C-alpha positions as MATLAB code, in Angstrom:
seq = 'MNQSKSHLKLRALCEGAIFVALSFVLSMLPVGKMPQGGSFDLAMLPLLVFCVRWGFGPAMLASTVYGILQMFYEGGIAIGWQSIIGDFIVAYAVLGVAGLFSKNKYGFFIGTVVACCARFLVHYVVGATVWAEYMPETFFNMTMTSPWIYSALYNGSYMLVDMVIILVIGALVWKPLGKYLRGEDLKKA';
ca = [
      13.896  103.145   25.896;
      14.206  104.586   28.978;
      15.423  103.030   32.267;
      12.123  101.532   34.213;
      11.251   99.784   30.472;
      14.527   98.386   29.721;
      15.035   97.252   33.938;
      11.833   95.696   33.079;
      12.505   93.675   30.398;
      15.712   92.395   31.950;
      13.970   91.474   35.008;
      11.223   89.279   33.182;
      14.086   87.600   30.911;
      15.511   86.910   34.373;
      13.079   85.914   36.106;
      11.718   83.532   33.302;
      15.034   81.573   33.011;
      14.702   81.312   36.737;
      10.862   80.089   37.136;
      11.092   78.367   33.585;
      14.358   75.871   35.555;
      12.450   76.326   38.545;
       9.294   73.913   36.416;
      12.408   71.859   34.772;
      13.547   70.911   37.958;
      10.288   70.291   39.421;
       9.338   68.139   36.800;
      12.365   65.996   37.543;
      10.562   65.681   40.771;
       6.777   63.574   40.096;
       5.089   61.914   42.852;
       3.476   59.781   39.786;
       4.022   59.302   36.295;
       1.674   58.314   33.599;
       2.334   54.948   31.272;
       2.188   56.759   28.392;
       3.367   60.425   29.723;
       2.022   62.890   31.971;
       2.996   62.997   35.544;
       1.679   64.327   38.782;
       4.062   67.079   39.978;
       3.992   70.860   40.758;
       6.333   71.569   37.474;
       3.345   74.320   36.048;
       3.525   76.074   39.382;
       6.359   78.019   38.980;
       5.592   78.374   34.854;
       1.734   80.042   35.863;
       3.283   82.009   38.670;
       5.468   83.785   36.051;
       2.487   83.901   33.014;
       0.134   85.416   35.511;
       3.047   87.858   36.769;
       4.475   89.213   33.439;
       1.612   88.942   31.085;
       0.682   87.228   27.726;
       3.988   87.976   25.496;
       6.481   87.100   28.145;
       4.483   84.571   29.583;
       3.851   82.223   25.603;
       7.638   83.078   25.313;
       8.767   80.858   28.693;
       5.812   78.176   28.155;
       6.776   77.236   24.780;
      10.578   77.677   25.865;
       9.988   75.110   28.755;
       8.040   72.826   25.788;
      10.994   72.178   24.165;
      13.132   71.792   27.568;
      10.833   68.860   27.994;
      10.967   67.737   24.259;
      14.770   66.904   25.001;
      14.205   66.052   28.340;
      11.245   63.422   28.253;
      13.106   61.648   25.123;
      11.318   58.266   24.059;
       7.809   59.270   25.106;
       6.447   60.114   21.362;
       5.692   58.584   18.486;
       6.101   60.732   15.508;
       6.338   64.556   14.690;
       2.897   64.881   15.773;
       3.533   63.814   19.298;
       6.294   65.879   19.447;
       4.552   69.506   18.148;
       1.023   68.455   20.243;
       2.367   66.787   23.485;
       5.328   69.197   23.930;
       5.549   72.523   21.882;
       1.745   73.371   21.645;
       1.229   71.432   24.827;
       3.615   73.432   27.100;
       2.690   76.898   25.114;
      -0.891   77.176   25.412;
       0.188   77.267   29.495;
       0.995   81.058   28.238;
      -2.459   81.820   28.144;
      -2.661   82.427   31.724;
      -0.840   85.640   31.086;
      -3.827   87.220   29.643;
      -5.374   87.549   33.764;
      -2.126   89.297   34.392;
      -4.278   92.511   35.448;
      -6.483   90.340   37.090;
      -6.799   90.684   41.027;
      -7.923   87.177   40.790;
      -5.774   85.883   37.251;
      -3.747   83.027   39.203;
      -6.412   80.798   39.977;
      -8.406   81.820   36.622;
      -5.457   82.154   34.601;
      -3.906   78.227   35.986;
      -8.051   77.288   34.861;
      -7.733   78.366   31.825;
      -4.163   76.853   31.034;
      -4.449   73.806   32.538;
      -7.992   73.323   30.529;
      -6.222   74.610   27.240;
      -3.119   72.015   28.074;
      -5.612   69.240   28.898;
      -7.098   69.897   25.810;
      -4.138   69.435   23.054;
      -3.342   66.678   25.204;
      -6.912   65.241   24.441;
      -6.956   65.714   20.777;
      -3.400   64.468   20.174;
      -3.762   61.322   22.816;
      -7.414   60.504   21.001;
      -5.693   60.761   16.931;
      -2.081   60.562   17.516;
      -2.426   57.608   20.474;
      -5.581   56.484   19.193;
      -3.848   52.940   18.376;
      -2.526   52.634   21.797;
      -5.784   52.460   23.580;
      -5.508   49.413   25.597;
      -9.004   47.388   26.239;
      -9.470   48.440   29.698;
      -8.957   51.938   31.804;
      -9.523   52.238   35.014;
     -11.650   48.791   35.054;
     -14.025   50.135   32.163;
     -13.781   48.719   28.730;
     -12.384   51.191   26.400;
     -14.131   51.144   22.803;
     -13.514   55.094   22.011;
      -9.723   56.649   21.648;
     -11.366   60.058   22.432;
     -13.428   59.002   25.881;
      -9.669   56.834   26.680;
      -8.107   59.972   25.955;
     -10.193   62.068   28.034;
     -10.083   59.611   31.010;
      -6.208   59.035   30.895;
      -4.840   63.006   30.051;
      -8.000   64.034   32.223;
      -6.953   61.984   35.688;
      -3.183   63.712   35.587;
      -4.058   67.501   34.516;
      -7.092   67.705   36.616;
      -4.969   66.563   39.940;
      -1.938   68.691   39.024;
      -4.267   71.695   38.445;
      -6.499   70.934   42.326;
      -3.404   70.777   43.677;
      -1.686   74.140   41.777;
      -4.907   75.807   43.240;
      -4.572   74.884   46.545;
      -0.887   75.585   47.170;
      -1.668   79.349   45.281;
      -4.814   79.591   48.083;
      -2.451   78.937   51.154;
       0.264   81.057   49.897;
      -2.036   84.402   48.565;
      -2.401   85.655   51.583;
       1.422   86.334   52.571;
       2.897   85.949   49.057;
      -0.532   87.409   46.574;
       1.333   90.793   45.627;
       3.990   88.718   44.304;
       1.342   86.400   42.221;
      -0.370   89.131   40.791;
       2.357   91.502   39.486;
       2.160   94.407   42.284;
       5.694   94.084   43.173;
       6.522   94.892   39.415;
       4.655   98.329   39.247;
       6.663   99.531   41.886;
       9.722   99.064   39.988;
];
């Protein structure tokens, strides 16, 4: 292995640790929290930036590590092993799919949408199956008769807001920091 590849692997590991830590800190500063888990925050932003900068492999590793950290931090917002695996490990690991768009000029935006949709789908299925018995009679002033509809509304409400906020922030910093969002600085290293 030459010096450059070794340097890049070390840099990916260090950046991954920093971005996961930053995501973890941002998750502790929610703007709002949902009653059965989920929150409005910027926690996914650093993780998605890392994913798109470094590509699929490092992205999946960092996202899975973040999911495991969240599992331990959140504590009681799980109702069994299915919820632990689904709502934490798998739901955050799928954010790594953003890394598939690392070579695309607009990979940050495409990756953010795809990763957020993938995370929503995991929460949606877990919510409609594992959390179904906790469905309230009304939600958003609508009578709930199907756990699938409830799960879509519940999980979509915070996931959509988070995704839009991340896309807006990405658009605001695109011009001054775009080369970092695209990982162009790594090509010169």
